[in-house]
Amino acid sequence: MRTSLKFRRSLSALLAVVMIGVCAATAQATPFAYITMQMANSVAVVDTLTGQVVTTIPVGDGPFPVAVNPNGNRVYVVNIFGDNVSVIDTASNTVIATVTVGDNPYGAALNPSGTRAYVTNYGSHSVSVIDTASNSVLTTVPVGNNPGGVVVNAVGTRLYVASGGANSVSVIDTATNVVITTIPNVGISPWGITLSPDGTRAYTANFSGGNVTVIDTVSNTVLSTVAVGASPLGIATDAGRGRLYVANRDSNSMSVINIATNAVVGTVPVGIRPHGVGLHPNGVEIYVVNATSSSISVINADTLTLMTTIPMPSLPGSFGTFFAGPPATAPDAPSIGAATPGNTEALFNFTAPGNNGGAAISGFTITCQPGAISATGTSSPFTVTGLSNGANYACSVIASNAIGNSAPSASVNVTPATTPDAPLLQSAAPLDGAARVGFAAPGNDGGSGILDYTAHCDPGAHAVTASVSPIDVTGLSNNTAYRCRVVARNGVGDSPASAGLSVIPGNTGNSTDVSITKDNDAGFVNGGDYVDYRITVTNHGPAAVAGARVEDALGPDFSAAQWTCTPTAGAVCTASGRGALDMLVDLPSGASVQIIFGALPIAGLETPISNIASVTVPAPINDTLTSNNIASDGPDIRGIFRDEFE
């Protein structure tokens, strides 16, 4: 193989084609083919849309293999007689660096990030590892005899090198640049090498064996071989169709292999002595480079028929054909849709740009002004947080790829907001069959103006909505206790309800007589044992009383208390509690509450004990008889076991 591919420059001018893959669903510029012409020591740049050579680039001595970085802005041309690599800037189509490698370099590949180029040295039995930032050789890795084809897996962790003189494949760990295993007996003179779409299989085109070997990259073992044409060289993967394309140099044909079945499903005649094969980024055209007929056969991948033949100026040949594209650029601007405001945030929908610039979009950034408040994400929609409720923002989105950022999209305005705070309830005044509820606006409207207020009075579904205070809630029953609250509403929704106030509708005036009584039905208490006091509070009318205050402060003779309350005739009170008694009760005219107040006298004292309770009516109610607003029980004798043992 060494003699037939490189017999002392007597071979007609060879060329290599390299193409970077792009997203089929994204609009891109038409790729160019960078074709090496070995005898002319140059590279022809072919517009793949027109099939015309647009320029020629002088390179080193005997250019043959070619590789392109993922961004498409660098082409690496391996000069097999010059023992070096020419680095071409695709924007200017000029050589910007020359990197010296080993003896007779024969293959090239780049890792997915484009930070490393790997060049196989046929005569030195090694691989040169090139740092693409500095264009210098970092290290040299010994491999099997006469290495040619080389490929890197999709995540960049493994390098597979076909050694034609050793009939083997070397597997290199790219983190350590060390051969971790060698797969023997892969076929006779393996040269071209490629991987399956998922990276679990490697395939070698075996020049002297007339077949393709299938390798399991998990176990690094040979699984099977597939017979193809004579002297296969170039091999390429079609991930979309699950195929391999193999250029058979001495059969003047291309074999098509189904990856799932490892069977040849088609053989397509091409030009004379094809060397390389590759799939155009448009996913439809297969390019086969024919050395002796000085042409490129363009085949339809769907029909496997010849579409056209591109004539070349010299005798081309391409080992391990790779197609190259134009340099990637920053993507076009995405477009932004309507924003959905939230509480100190906003949710944005947007559409990715039609042109990603030739490099996959890595993310999107939405920025809102004023304040340059931003957030990033990988897909639509996502949320920008940290905004101020009630502030108006103009927000736009940019897309980013490995090259840079797009221009910003048009902006969309958004005003974040949330529900308002609760209003401040100030009064609940009784009316005839109604209640007049007074309130103040909440201190925080949530960033959106208050639309209206709703006053609710319970029990029952009594609610009235209005825009200002006060609100008269009608449909209530006179001499019935209600608890009223107010809710504010803005464009986002309802606030929490305000604190409640009690009201008893009616027109019975402001005068009443409220009384309190207290008794424990005993004249002696045991120290250290709970004693129950029965406290009764009654409204004798005529006016109803909302919020009468009932108190029992315990005093120094008691250490603890607990109580329950039972209302009658429509009264309202708290059902139970602990400690000193201090609660508000609602007393329609004629209603009462009975409180069982259990207090714990302090033990050990032989002194009489008393307990006092009181009731106070709120303004503007006038209690016409205040002498019955205080009740006392006692003094009771305090001792131990009086009734049984003294």
Short mmCIF file of N, CA and C in Angstrom, two decimals, residues 5 53-54 64 78 147 193 214 217 250 262 354 401 411 429 550 557 593 605 617 626 640:
data_model
loop_
_atom_site.label_atom_id
_atom_site.label_comp_id
_atom_site.label_asym_id
_atom_site.label_seq_id
_atom_site.Cartn_x
_atom_site.Cartn_y
_atom_site.Cartn_z
N LEU A 5 0.45 4.06 -3.03
CA LEU A 5 -0.07 5.39 -2.76
C LEU A 5 1.00 6.47 -2.87
N VAL A 53 -13.29 25.32 -9.32
CA VAL A 53 -12.16 25.67 -8.46
C VAL A 53 -12.13 27.19 -8.35
N VAL A 54 -12.23 27.71 -7.11
CA VAL A 54 -12.27 29.16 -6.92
C VAL A 54 -10.91 29.74 -6.58
N PHE A 64 -1.44 15.31 0.94
CA PHE A 64 -2.36 14.19 0.67
C PHE A 64 -3.55 14.17 1.65
N VAL A 78 -1.83 17.48 5.38
CA VAL A 78 -0.66 16.67 5.73
C VAL A 78 0.20 16.49 4.48
N PRO A 147 1.11 3.31 10.35
CA PRO A 147 -0.26 3.79 10.58
C PRO A 147 -0.72 4.69 9.45
N ILE A 193 -10.61 4.21 8.24
CA ILE A 193 -11.27 3.82 9.49
C ILE A 193 -12.34 4.85 9.82
N VAL A 214 -15.58 -5.22 11.20
CA VAL A 214 -16.46 -4.60 12.22
C VAL A 214 -15.87 -4.89 13.59
N THR A 217 -16.18 -1.56 19.97
CA THR A 217 -15.28 -0.64 20.70
C THR A 217 -15.46 -0.72 22.20
N ASP A 250 -9.58 -0.53 -6.79
CA ASP A 250 -9.29 -1.34 -7.97
C ASP A 250 -10.54 -1.97 -8.58
N ASN A 262 -24.79 -5.36 8.74
CA ASN A 262 -23.43 -5.61 8.23
C ASN A 262 -23.47 -6.34 6.89
N GLY A 354 -32.61 31.02 12.14
CA GLY A 354 -32.59 30.11 11.01
C GLY A 354 -31.19 29.70 10.61
N ASN A 401 -22.80 30.56 19.88
CA ASN A 401 -22.15 29.31 19.49
C ASN A 401 -20.67 29.42 19.83
N SER A 411 -36.69 43.87 20.84
CA SER A 411 -37.03 43.81 22.26
C SER A 411 -38.54 43.69 22.45
N ALA A 429 -69.37 48.80 60.45
CA ALA A 429 -70.47 49.46 61.16
C ALA A 429 -71.79 48.81 60.80
N VAL A 550 -64.19 40.11 77.35
CA VAL A 550 -64.36 39.33 78.58
C VAL A 550 -62.98 38.99 79.10
N ASP A 557 -53.22 34.11 93.14
CA ASP A 557 -53.60 32.87 93.82
C ASP A 557 -53.68 31.67 92.88
N VAL A 593 -73.06 33.94 76.34
CA VAL A 593 -72.02 32.91 76.25
C VAL A 593 -71.77 32.38 77.65
N LEU A 605 -51.15 27.04 100.74
CA LEU A 605 -51.58 28.24 101.44
C LEU A 605 -52.94 27.99 102.08
N VAL A 617 -67.93 46.73 77.09
CA VAL A 617 -68.47 46.91 75.75
C VAL A 617 -67.64 47.96 75.02
N THR A 626 -73.54 49.57 84.49
CA THR A 626 -72.17 49.07 84.58
C THR A 626 -71.91 48.30 85.86
N ILE A 640 -56.84 21.52 102.51
CA ILE A 640 -56.62 20.17 102.00
C ILE A 640 -57.64 19.24 102.62
#
